Every structure is written in structure tokens, then in C-alpha cells.
PDB file of C-alpha atoms in Angstrom:
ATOM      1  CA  UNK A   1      23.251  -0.404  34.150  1.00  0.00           C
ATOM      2  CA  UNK A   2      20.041   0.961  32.024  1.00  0.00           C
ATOM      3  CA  UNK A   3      16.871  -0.189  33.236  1.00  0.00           C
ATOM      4  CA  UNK A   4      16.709  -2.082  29.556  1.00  0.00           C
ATOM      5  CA  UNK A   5      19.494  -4.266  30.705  1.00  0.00           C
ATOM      6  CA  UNK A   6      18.161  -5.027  34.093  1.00  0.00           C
ATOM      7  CA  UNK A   7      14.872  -5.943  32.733  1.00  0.00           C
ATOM      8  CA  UNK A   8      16.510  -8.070  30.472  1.00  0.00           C
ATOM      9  CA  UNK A   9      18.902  -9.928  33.543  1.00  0.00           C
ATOM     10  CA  UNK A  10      15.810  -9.757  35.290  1.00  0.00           C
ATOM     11  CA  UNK A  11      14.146 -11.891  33.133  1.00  0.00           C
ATOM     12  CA  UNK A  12      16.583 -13.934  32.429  1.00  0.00           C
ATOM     13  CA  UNK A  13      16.917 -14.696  36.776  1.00  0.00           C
ATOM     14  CA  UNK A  14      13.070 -15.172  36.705  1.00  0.00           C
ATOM     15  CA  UNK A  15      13.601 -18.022  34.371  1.00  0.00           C
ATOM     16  CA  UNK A  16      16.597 -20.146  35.405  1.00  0.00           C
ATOM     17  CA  UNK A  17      14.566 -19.731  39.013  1.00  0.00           C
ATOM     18  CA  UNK A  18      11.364 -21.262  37.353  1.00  0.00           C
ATOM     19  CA  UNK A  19      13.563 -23.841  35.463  1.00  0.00           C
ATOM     20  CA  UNK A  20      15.533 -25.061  38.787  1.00  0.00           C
ATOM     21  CA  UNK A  21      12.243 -25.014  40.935  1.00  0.00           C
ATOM     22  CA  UNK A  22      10.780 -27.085  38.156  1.00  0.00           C
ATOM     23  CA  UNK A  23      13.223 -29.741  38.295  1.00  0.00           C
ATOM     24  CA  UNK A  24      12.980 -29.841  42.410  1.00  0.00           C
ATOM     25  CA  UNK A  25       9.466 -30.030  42.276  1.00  0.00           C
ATOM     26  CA  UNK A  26       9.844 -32.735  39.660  1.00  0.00           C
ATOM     27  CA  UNK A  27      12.040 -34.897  41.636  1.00  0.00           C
ATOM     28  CA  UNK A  28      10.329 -34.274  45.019  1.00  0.00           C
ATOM     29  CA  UNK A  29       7.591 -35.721  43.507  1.00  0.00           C
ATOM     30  CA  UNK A  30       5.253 -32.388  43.659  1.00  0.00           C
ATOM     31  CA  UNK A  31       4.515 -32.511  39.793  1.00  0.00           C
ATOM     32  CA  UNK A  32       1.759 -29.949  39.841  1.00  0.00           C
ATOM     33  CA  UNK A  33       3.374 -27.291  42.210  1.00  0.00           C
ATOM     34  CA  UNK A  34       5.989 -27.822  39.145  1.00  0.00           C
ATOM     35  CA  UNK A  35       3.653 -26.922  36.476  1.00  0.00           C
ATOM     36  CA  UNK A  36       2.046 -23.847  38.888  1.00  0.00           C
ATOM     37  CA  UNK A  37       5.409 -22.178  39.382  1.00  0.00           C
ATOM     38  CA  UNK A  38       6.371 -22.394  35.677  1.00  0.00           C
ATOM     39  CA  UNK A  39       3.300 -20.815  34.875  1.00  0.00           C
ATOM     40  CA  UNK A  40       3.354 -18.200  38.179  1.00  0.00           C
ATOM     41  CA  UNK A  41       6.911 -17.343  36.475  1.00  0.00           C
ATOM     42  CA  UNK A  42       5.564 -17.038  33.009  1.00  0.00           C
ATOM     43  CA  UNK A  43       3.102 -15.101  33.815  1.00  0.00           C
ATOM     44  CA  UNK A  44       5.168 -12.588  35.936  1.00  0.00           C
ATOM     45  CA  UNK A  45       7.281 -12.785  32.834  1.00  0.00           C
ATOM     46  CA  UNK A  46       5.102 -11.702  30.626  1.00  0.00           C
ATOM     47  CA  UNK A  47       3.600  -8.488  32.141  1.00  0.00           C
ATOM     48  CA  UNK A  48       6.960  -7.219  32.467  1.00  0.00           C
ATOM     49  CA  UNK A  49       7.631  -7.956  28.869  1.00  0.00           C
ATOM     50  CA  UNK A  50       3.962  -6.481  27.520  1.00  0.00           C
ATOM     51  CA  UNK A  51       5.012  -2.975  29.711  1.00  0.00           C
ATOM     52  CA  UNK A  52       8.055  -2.953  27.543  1.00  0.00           C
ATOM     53  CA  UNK A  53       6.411  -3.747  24.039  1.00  0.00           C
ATOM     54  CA  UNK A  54       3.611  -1.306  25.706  1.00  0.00           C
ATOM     55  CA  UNK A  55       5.982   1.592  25.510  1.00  0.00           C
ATOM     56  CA  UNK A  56       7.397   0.766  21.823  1.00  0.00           C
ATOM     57  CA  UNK A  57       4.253   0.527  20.666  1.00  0.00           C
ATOM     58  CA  UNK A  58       3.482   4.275  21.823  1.00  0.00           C
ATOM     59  CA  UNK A  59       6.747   5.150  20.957  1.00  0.00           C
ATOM     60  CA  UNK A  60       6.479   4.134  17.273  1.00  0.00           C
ATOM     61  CA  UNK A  61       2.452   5.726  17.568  1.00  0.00           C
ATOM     62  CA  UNK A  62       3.987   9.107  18.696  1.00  0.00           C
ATOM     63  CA  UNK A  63       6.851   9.384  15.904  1.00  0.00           C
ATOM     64  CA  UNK A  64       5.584   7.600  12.910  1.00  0.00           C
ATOM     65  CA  UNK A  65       1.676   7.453  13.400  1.00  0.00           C
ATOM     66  CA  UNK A  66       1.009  10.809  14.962  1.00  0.00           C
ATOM     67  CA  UNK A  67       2.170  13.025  11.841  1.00  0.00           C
TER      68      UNK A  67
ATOM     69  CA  UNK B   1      22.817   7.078  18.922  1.00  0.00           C
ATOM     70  CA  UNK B   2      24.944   5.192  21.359  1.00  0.00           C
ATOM     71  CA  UNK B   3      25.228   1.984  18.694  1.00  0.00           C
ATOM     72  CA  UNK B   4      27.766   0.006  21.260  1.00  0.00           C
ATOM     73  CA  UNK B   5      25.029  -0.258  24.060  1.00  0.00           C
ATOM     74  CA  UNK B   6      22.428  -1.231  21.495  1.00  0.00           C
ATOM     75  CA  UNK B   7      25.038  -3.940  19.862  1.00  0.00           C
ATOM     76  CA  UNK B   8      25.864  -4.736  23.477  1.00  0.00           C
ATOM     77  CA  UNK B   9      22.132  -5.331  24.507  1.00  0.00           C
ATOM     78  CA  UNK B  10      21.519  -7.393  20.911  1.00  0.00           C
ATOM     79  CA  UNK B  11      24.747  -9.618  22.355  1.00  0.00           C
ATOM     80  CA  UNK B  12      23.993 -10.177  25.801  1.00  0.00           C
ATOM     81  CA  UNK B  13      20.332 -11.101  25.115  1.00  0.00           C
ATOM     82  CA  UNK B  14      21.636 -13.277  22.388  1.00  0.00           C
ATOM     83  CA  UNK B  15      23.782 -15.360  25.272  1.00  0.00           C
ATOM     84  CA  UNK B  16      21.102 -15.099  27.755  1.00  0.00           C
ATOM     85  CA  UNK B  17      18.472 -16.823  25.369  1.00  0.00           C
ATOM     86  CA  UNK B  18      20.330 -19.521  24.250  1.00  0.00           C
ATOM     87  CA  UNK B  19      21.450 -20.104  27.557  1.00  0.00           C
ATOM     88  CA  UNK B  20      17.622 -20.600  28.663  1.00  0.00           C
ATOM     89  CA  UNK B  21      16.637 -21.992  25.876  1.00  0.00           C
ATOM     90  CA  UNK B  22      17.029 -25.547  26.577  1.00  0.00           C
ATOM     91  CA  UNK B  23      15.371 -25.327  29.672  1.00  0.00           C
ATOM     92  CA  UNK B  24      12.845 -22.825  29.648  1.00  0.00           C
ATOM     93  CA  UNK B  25      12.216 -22.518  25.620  1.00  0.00           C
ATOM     94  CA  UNK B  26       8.737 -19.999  26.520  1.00  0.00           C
ATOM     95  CA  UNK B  27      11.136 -17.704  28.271  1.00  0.00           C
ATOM     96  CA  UNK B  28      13.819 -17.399  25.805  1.00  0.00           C
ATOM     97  CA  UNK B  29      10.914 -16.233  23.428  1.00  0.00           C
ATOM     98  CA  UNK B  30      10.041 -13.838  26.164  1.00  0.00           C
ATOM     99  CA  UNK B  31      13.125 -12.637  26.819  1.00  0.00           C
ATOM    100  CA  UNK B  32      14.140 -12.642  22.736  1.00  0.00           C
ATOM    101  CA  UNK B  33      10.762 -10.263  22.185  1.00  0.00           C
ATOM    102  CA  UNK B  34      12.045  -8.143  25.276  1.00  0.00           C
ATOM    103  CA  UNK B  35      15.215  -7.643  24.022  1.00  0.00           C
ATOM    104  CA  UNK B  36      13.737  -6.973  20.646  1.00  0.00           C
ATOM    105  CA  UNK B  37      10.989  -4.753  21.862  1.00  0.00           C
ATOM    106  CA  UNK B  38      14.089  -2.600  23.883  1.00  0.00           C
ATOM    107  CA  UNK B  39      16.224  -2.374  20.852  1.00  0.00           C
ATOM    108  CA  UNK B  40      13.584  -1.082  18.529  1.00  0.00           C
ATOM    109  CA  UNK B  41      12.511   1.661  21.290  1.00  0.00           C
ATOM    110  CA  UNK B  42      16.116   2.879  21.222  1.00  0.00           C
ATOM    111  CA  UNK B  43      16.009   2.967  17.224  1.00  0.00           C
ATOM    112  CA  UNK B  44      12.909   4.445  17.211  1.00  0.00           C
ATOM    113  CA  UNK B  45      13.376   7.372  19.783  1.00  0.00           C
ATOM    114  CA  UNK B  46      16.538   8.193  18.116  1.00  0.00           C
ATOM    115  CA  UNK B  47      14.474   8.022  14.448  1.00  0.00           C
ATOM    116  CA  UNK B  48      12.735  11.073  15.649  1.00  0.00           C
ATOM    117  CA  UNK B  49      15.383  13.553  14.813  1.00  0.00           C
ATOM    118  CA  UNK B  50      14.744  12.189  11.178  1.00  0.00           C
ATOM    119  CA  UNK B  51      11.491  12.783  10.895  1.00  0.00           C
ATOM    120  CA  UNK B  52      11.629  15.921  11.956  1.00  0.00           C
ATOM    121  CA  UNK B  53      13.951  17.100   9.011  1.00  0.00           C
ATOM    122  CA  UNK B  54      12.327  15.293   6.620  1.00  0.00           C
ATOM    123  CA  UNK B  55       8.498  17.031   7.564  1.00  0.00           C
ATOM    124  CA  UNK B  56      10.900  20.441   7.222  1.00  0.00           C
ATOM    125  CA  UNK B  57      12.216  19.384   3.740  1.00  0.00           C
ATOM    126  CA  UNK B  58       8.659  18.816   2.773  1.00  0.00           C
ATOM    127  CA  UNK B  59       7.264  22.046   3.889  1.00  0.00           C
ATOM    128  CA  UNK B  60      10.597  23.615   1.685  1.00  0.00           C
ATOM    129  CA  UNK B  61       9.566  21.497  -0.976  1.00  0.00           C
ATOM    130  CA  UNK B  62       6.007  22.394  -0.160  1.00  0.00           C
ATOM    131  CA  UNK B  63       5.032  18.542  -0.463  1.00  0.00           C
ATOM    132  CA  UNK B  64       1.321  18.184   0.647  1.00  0.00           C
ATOM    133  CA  UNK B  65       1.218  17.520   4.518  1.00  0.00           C
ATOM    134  CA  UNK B  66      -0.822  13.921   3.002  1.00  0.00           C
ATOM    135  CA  UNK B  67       1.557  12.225   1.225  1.00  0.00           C
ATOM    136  CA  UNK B  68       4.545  12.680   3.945  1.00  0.00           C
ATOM    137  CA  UNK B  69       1.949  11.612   6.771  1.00  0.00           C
ATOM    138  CA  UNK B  70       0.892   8.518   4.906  1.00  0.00           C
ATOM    139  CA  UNK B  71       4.694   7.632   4.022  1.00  0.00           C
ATOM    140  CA  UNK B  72       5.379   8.227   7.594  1.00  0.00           C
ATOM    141  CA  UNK B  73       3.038   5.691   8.492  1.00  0.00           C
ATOM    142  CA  UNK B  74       3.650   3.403   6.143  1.00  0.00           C
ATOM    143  CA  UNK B  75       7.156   3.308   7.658  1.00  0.00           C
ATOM    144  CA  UNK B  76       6.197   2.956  11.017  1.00  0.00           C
ATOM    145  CA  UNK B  77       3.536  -0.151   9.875  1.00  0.00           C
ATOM    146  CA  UNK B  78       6.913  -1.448   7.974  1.00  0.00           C
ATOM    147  CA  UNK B  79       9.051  -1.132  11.158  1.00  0.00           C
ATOM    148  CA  UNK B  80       6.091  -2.860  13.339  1.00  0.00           C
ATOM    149  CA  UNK B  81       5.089  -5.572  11.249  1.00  0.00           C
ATOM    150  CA  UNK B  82       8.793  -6.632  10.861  1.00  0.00           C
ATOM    151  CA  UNK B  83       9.435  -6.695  14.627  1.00  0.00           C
ATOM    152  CA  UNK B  84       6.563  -9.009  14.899  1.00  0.00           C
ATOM    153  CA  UNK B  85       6.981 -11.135  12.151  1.00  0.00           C
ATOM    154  CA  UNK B  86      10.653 -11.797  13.110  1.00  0.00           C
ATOM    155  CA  UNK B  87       9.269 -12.714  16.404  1.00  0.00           C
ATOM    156  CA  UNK B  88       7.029 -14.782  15.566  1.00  0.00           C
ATOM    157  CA  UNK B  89       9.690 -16.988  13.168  1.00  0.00           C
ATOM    158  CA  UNK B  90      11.769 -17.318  15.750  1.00  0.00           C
ATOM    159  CA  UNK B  91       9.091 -19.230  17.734  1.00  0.00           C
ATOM    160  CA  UNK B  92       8.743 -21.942  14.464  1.00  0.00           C
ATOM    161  CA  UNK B  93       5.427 -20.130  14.117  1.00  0.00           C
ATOM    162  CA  UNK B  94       6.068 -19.315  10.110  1.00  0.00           C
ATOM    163  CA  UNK B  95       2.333 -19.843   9.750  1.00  0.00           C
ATOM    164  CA  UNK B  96       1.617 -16.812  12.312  1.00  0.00           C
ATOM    165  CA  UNK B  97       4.452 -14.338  10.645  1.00  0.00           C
ATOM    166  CA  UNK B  98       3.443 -14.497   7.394  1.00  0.00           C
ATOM    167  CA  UNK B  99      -0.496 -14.180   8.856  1.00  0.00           C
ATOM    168  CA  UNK B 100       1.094 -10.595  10.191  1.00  0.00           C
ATOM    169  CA  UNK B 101       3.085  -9.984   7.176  1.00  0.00           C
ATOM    170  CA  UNK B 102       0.299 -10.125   5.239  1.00  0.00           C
ATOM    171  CA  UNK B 103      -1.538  -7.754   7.551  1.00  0.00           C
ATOM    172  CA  UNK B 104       1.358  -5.185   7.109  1.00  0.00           C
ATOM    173  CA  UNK B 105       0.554  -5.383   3.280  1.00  0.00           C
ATOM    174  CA  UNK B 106      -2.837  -4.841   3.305  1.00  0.00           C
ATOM    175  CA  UNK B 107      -2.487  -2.127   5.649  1.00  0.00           C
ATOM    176  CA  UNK B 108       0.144  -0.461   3.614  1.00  0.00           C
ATOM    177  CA  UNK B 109      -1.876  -0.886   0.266  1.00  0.00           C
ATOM    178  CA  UNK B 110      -4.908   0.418   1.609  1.00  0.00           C
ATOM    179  CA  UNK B 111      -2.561   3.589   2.920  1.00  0.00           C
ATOM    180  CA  UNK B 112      -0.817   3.987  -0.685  1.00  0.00           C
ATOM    181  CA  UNK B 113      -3.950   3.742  -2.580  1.00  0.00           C
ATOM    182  CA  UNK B 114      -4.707   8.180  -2.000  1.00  0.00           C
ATOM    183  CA  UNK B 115      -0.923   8.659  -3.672  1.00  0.00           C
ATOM    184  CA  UNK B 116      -1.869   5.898  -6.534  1.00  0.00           C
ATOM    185  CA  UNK B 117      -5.185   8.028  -7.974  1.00  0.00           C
ATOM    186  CA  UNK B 118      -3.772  11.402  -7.574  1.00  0.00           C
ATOM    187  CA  UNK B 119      -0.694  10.280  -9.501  1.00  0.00           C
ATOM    188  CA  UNK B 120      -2.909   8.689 -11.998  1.00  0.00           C
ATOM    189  CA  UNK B 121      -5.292  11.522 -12.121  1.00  0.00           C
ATOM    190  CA  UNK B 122      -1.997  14.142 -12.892  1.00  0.00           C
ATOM    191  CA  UNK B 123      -1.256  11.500 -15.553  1.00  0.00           C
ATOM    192  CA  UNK B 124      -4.133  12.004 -16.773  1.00  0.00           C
ATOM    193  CA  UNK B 125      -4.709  15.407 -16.938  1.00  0.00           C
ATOM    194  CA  UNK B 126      -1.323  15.648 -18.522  1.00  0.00           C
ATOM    195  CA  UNK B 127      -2.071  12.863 -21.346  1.00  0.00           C
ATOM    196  CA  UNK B 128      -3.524  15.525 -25.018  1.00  0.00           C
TER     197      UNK B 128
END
């Protein structure tokens, strides 16, 4: 189990989470705390993606860029 | 270059996305640029070893130090702009890839143009 492939089952947990606690929220009648989770999620989402695109980018500066 | 986990991480993103996709479309572009962004780190760590023969077959060939930088970097621009490009496509944004596409372009003209004049230049000189 590399870290890639926990990131990526990570993710994908993060998101079915957000999606289920959307609908709940949608049929409890809470339609903002809806909209806040999906965004909390997306947001939490996202900085774990940018660390990863983070590291390719310094990867492809270090082998192509750095000659 | 351990190609089965890398086809293996290409296939289980691949179910994961399309899974989400209906539901959550912004994270199965999240989690498609994740998967993407892993991928490429693999191809690209493992692309080392190939540079590093190639700078020696230059030095053998005693190629200027120049020319196999800049083609160095164009490939890495090549590699980058691709990655991002694809990306953005498959988030219906064609608009936005070919904005980046062009990008790569003028980035890699503007690197080519050294190797243009000096071959011109040797052209040149060689013309009576």
C-alpha cells in the first residue's frame, strides 16, 4: 500500500463522505450546512492534491529544468 | 520501473473517478489530477536515469552543455504542459487547455530560438 494509493483511496473516502452528508443535509432540510461541508471537503481535497502536484512540479524542476 | 503498479494506479483511479463522478463531479477532477500528478512523478523520477546518459553521451560527443540544457527543458515544458492540458480537457474546459498549450509553445519557441541562429549562422559561414 504506497502512500500514492492511499492518497488516492483517501480522496476518493473524502468525497463519497461529502456526497452522502450532502444528500442528508439536503433532506433534513439544512441546505446551507450542505453547501459548507461540500466545500469544507473540497477544500481539504484540494491541499492534499496541490502537496502532490507540489512535489511533481519539483520533481520535473530538479531533472529536466535544473541541467 | 515497476510499470504494473503504475498501470495499476492509472486503473484504480480510473474506477474510483467514474464512480464519484456522478455525485461529486469537482472531486473526480481532483482525484483524476491526483492520480495524474502521482503517475507522472513515478515517470519522471524513473526518467532520471535517462538523462543522466544522455548529458554523458553529450560530453563524448562533446555537444555544447547549451543545446542539451535547452532540449532538456524543452522536454520537461513538453511533459508539463501536456499533464495540464489533458487535465484541463477532461474538465470540458477546451478553452483553458489550449490557453496552456499555447503557453507551452511560446515557451518552447522562445527556448529553441539560441539553436535556430547558431545553426543559421554555421549555414552561413559555410555558404562561398
Amino acid at each position: 500500500m504506497t502512500p500514492e494509493i492511499r492518497a488516492v483511496f483517501q480522496i476518493f473516502g473524502i468525497g463519497f463522505l461529502v456526497a452522502i452528508l450532502h444528500t442528508i443535509l439536503k433532506q433534513s432540510g439544512k441546505e446551507e450546512f450542505a453547501h459548507w461541508t461540500t466545500l469544507l471537503g473540497f477544500v481539504a481535497v484540494f491541499v492534499i492534491v496541490i502537496g502532490y502536484v507540489d512535489r511533481l512540479y519539483d520533481e520535473i524542476q530538479r531533472v529536466f529544468l535544473s541541467q | 520501473m515497476h510499470i504494473l503498479q503504475l498501470v495499476g494506479i492509472g486503473l484504480v483511479a480510473t474506477v474510483l473517478v467514474s464512480v464519484l463522478r456522478p455525485q461529486v463531479p469537482q472531486f473526480a477532477m481532483l482525484m483524476g489530477i491526483l492520480a495524474g500528478s502521482v503517475m507522472l512523478l513515478v515517470v519522471v523520477r524513473n526518467m532520471d536515469a535517462v538523462v543522466v546518459v544522455l548529458t554523458d553521451l553529450a560530453r563524448e560527443a562533446n555537444v555544447d552543455k547549451g543545446v542539451l540544457a535547452t532540449v532538456l527543458k524543452i522536454i520537461g515544458i513538453a511533459y508539463i504542459v501536456e499533464f495540464a492540458a489533458q487535465v484541463a480537457r477532461d474538465a470540458q474546459e477546451g478553452a483553458l487547455a489550449n490557453k496552456i498549450e499555447l503557453a507551452g509553445k511560446v515557451g518552447i519557441v522562445v527556448l529553441a530560438i539560441p539553436i535556430v541562429t547558431d545553426v543559421v549562422e554555421s549555414l552561413v559561414h559555410l555558404l562561398p
